[in-house]
XYZ file of C-alpha atoms in Angstrom:
260
model
C 81.042 137.846 12.991
C 82.474 136.347 16.187
C 81.081 132.957 17.165
C 81.817 133.024 20.879
C 79.980 129.753 21.535
C 82.194 127.944 19.031
C 85.328 129.479 20.492
C 84.257 128.561 24.030
C 83.612 124.972 22.951
C 87.155 124.746 21.583
C 88.794 126.195 24.703
C 87.552 128.064 27.760
C 89.740 129.402 30.566
C 88.584 131.706 33.359
C 91.104 134.389 34.317
C 88.902 136.246 36.802
C 85.527 135.459 38.309
C 84.057 138.004 40.733
C 80.488 139.196 41.409
C 80.975 142.309 39.260
C 83.437 141.041 36.639
C 84.221 137.859 34.739
C 87.216 137.601 32.400
C 87.645 134.543 30.178
C 89.849 133.355 27.337
C 87.864 131.700 24.546
C 89.379 129.706 21.695
C 92.935 128.762 20.866
C 95.833 129.997 18.780
C 95.628 133.122 16.649
C 91.830 133.167 16.852
C 91.618 133.250 20.657
C 89.767 136.145 22.283
C 89.261 137.608 25.747
C 85.700 138.169 26.920
C 85.080 140.615 29.779
C 81.622 140.723 31.324
C 80.847 143.677 33.600
C 77.771 143.568 35.875
C 76.226 146.564 37.622
C 74.169 146.368 40.804
C 72.864 148.805 43.387
C 74.305 152.318 43.216
C 76.649 151.348 40.402
C 73.617 150.350 38.312
C 71.923 153.683 39.027
C 75.066 155.563 37.964
C 74.794 154.167 34.417
C 71.819 156.376 33.551
C 72.543 158.383 30.412
C 76.074 156.985 30.108
C 77.833 154.672 27.705
C 78.314 151.262 29.251
C 81.764 150.280 30.480
C 82.334 147.828 27.628
C 81.485 150.517 25.054
C 83.788 153.055 26.715
C 86.642 150.579 26.796
C 86.000 149.531 23.187
C 86.045 153.157 22.008
C 89.202 153.936 23.987
C 91.047 150.862 22.681
C 89.959 151.784 19.158
C 91.440 155.268 19.594
C 94.657 153.796 20.979
C 94.972 151.330 18.119
C 94.425 154.165 15.620
C 97.297 156.056 17.300
C 99.536 152.951 17.053
C 99.613 152.553 20.846
C 100.259 148.875 21.722
C 96.988 147.612 23.184
C 94.700 144.592 23.241
C 92.810 144.629 19.898
C 89.146 145.690 20.320
C 86.762 143.331 18.510
C 83.196 143.777 19.778
C 80.991 145.036 22.584
C 77.406 144.517 23.698
C 75.150 145.567 26.552
C 71.970 144.550 28.344
C 69.892 147.358 29.800
C 67.015 147.305 32.235
C 64.792 150.386 32.632
C 67.305 152.314 30.569
C 70.156 151.436 32.933
C 73.047 149.097 32.141
C 72.643 145.766 33.918
C 75.508 144.073 32.090
C 77.984 144.830 29.310
C 80.475 142.652 27.464
C 83.748 143.527 25.757
C 85.613 141.169 23.433
C 89.267 141.785 22.545
C 91.940 139.804 20.811
C 94.049 137.587 23.062
C 97.738 138.537 23.227
C 99.682 135.315 23.892
C 102.752 135.031 26.073
C 101.835 137.860 28.406
C 101.738 138.589 32.122
C 100.674 141.714 33.951
C 103.440 144.178 34.721
C 102.348 144.029 38.371
C 103.059 140.300 38.602
C 106.314 140.586 36.683
C 107.595 143.280 39.033
C 106.625 141.023 41.940
C 108.878 138.284 40.600
C 111.753 140.747 40.195
C 112.064 141.579 43.864
C 115.832 141.134 44.323
C 116.987 144.536 43.129
C 120.555 143.813 44.271
C 120.903 141.282 41.451
C 122.417 143.063 38.392
C 120.261 141.165 35.903
C 117.091 141.912 37.841
C 118.054 145.582 38.160
C 118.608 145.843 34.389
C 115.261 144.213 33.636
C 113.408 146.476 36.059
C 115.157 149.505 34.564
C 114.062 148.425 31.076
C 110.470 147.976 32.264
C 110.436 151.422 33.917
C 111.730 152.947 30.682
C 109.096 151.097 28.663
C 106.331 152.324 30.979
C 107.517 155.909 30.610
C 107.592 155.604 26.825
C 104.125 154.047 26.768
C 102.672 156.937 28.790
C 104.436 159.418 26.507
C 103.002 157.705 23.417
C 99.497 157.930 24.867
C 99.839 161.557 25.915
C 101.294 162.650 22.569
C 98.263 161.024 20.961
C 95.978 163.064 23.218
C 94.887 160.137 25.373
C 94.895 160.106 29.169
C 95.070 156.481 30.291
C 93.184 157.062 33.530
C 94.294 153.771 35.129
C 98.031 153.433 34.337
C 98.735 151.010 37.193
C 101.064 148.051 36.527
C 98.110 145.642 36.730
C 96.668 147.288 33.597
C 99.745 146.778 31.413
C 100.840 143.450 29.944
C 104.460 142.391 29.502
C 104.818 140.536 26.206
C 107.404 137.758 26.121
C 110.568 137.970 28.193
C 110.523 140.827 30.722
C 114.061 141.802 29.705
C 112.672 142.718 26.256
C 110.338 145.213 27.996
C 107.472 145.160 25.520
C 104.306 146.559 27.116
C 100.681 146.480 25.977
C 97.750 148.461 27.412
C 94.949 146.111 28.489
C 92.436 148.099 30.577
C 91.022 151.448 29.489
C 87.437 152.210 30.664
C 88.545 155.424 32.412
C 90.638 156.772 29.527
C 89.936 160.197 28.035
C 90.493 160.799 24.317
C 91.005 164.537 23.786
C 92.667 164.798 20.392
C 95.647 166.985 21.279
C 98.960 166.437 23.053
C 98.687 166.153 26.818
C 102.411 166.404 27.574
C 102.906 168.829 30.441
C 99.226 169.046 31.400
C 97.530 168.307 34.696
C 95.902 165.253 33.109
C 99.360 163.897 32.357
C 100.345 164.421 35.984
C 97.341 162.376 37.121
C 98.531 159.453 34.990
C 102.115 159.746 36.182
C 101.039 159.904 39.825
C 98.912 156.769 39.538
C 101.558 155.045 37.440
C 104.651 155.788 39.520
C 104.288 158.218 42.451
C 101.374 157.139 44.654
C 102.186 155.263 47.867
C 101.314 151.951 46.209
C 103.440 152.668 43.165
C 106.402 153.647 45.335
C 106.316 150.048 46.544
C 106.432 148.886 42.919
C 109.133 151.279 41.693
C 112.228 152.541 43.501
C 113.131 156.238 43.375
C 115.791 155.511 40.745
C 113.268 153.561 38.657
C 110.704 156.356 38.933
C 113.308 158.828 37.732
C 114.157 156.515 34.827
C 110.451 156.292 33.974
C 110.187 160.102 33.968
C 113.293 160.465 31.805
C 111.779 158.124 29.220
C 108.471 159.956 29.437
C 110.092 163.370 28.947
C 112.455 162.085 26.231
C 115.368 163.958 27.771
C 113.543 167.239 28.422
C 115.254 168.140 31.713
C 112.895 170.988 32.497
C 109.860 168.727 32.125
C 111.546 166.047 34.258
C 112.281 168.538 37.055
C 108.812 170.065 37.027
C 107.057 166.695 37.049
C 109.298 165.277 39.797
C 108.918 168.315 42.068
C 105.150 168.333 41.614
C 104.542 164.595 41.966
C 107.011 163.828 44.757
C 105.191 166.098 47.219
C 101.607 165.649 45.999
C 99.314 164.261 48.745
C 96.816 161.562 47.856
C 93.809 163.674 48.758
C 94.864 166.396 46.349
C 95.397 163.881 43.575
C 91.973 162.270 44.129
C 90.213 165.622 44.205
C 92.052 166.834 41.126
C 91.365 163.648 39.236
C 87.642 163.807 40.016
C 87.567 167.410 38.829
C 89.472 166.469 35.688
C 86.972 163.711 34.880
C 84.162 166.260 35.222
C 85.960 168.930 33.243
C 87.412 166.822 30.414
C 85.147 163.794 30.439
C 81.765 165.488 30.760
C 82.291 169.158 29.900
C 84.989 168.410 27.289
C 87.156 171.416 28.129
C 90.638 171.889 26.655
C 93.541 170.870 28.938
C 96.098 173.496 29.950
C 99.561 173.176 28.334
C 101.762 172.916 31.434
C 101.559 171.134 34.799
C 100.565 173.232 37.773
C 102.807 173.195 40.829
C 101.595 171.717 44.094
């Protein structure tokens, strides 16, 4: 059983401290853990009625990813505190992965794309992101939040080893999602939205898609044509519908992406 008080006494470092979320590293060395505390207030508190708490959802999703051999932060424990049947606060504890930085921050440090070394590293990271999304989708898991801030780069960026670290919106569906609309939602948020086009160049996005499709030229073409012209409003509406359809109604995803 985890003794969080003992770990905190040995070492305590705050990574994030906001009204709704606190993220801390507790302990040192191989036994260190990350504790995430999520607090719900107002309308967000009311929305927790009849639902699993965020910590439980993330724990279950990380457990499914680990079972599918997807690199992710190891899930260790979760707890919740309810008031009137609604979730006031929930806590997730995962293993701490040392020597990591978010992909978002790493890409920010690799801004000089004219430098050959930087270009090679960015290309390797784009390829790794595409492979990570493919691994998830083959395992029947839609990441839900595949933004660079939710992936960790382990060690030197040039080695391009990525780990999933944030998963409360993931959907575990138990069958391959390659070529489905759910997969397109992940790829849009991961590489094709306006924000992601500031993170990845067109060449890097194409490299990411090539890694994702594992050389399937038809899949690459269909995904590029669909995602490159998809407006944000359509993506948001489609994603909300997908969450209703697959997250609540548990329908089966269609086998191929639909064209915009």
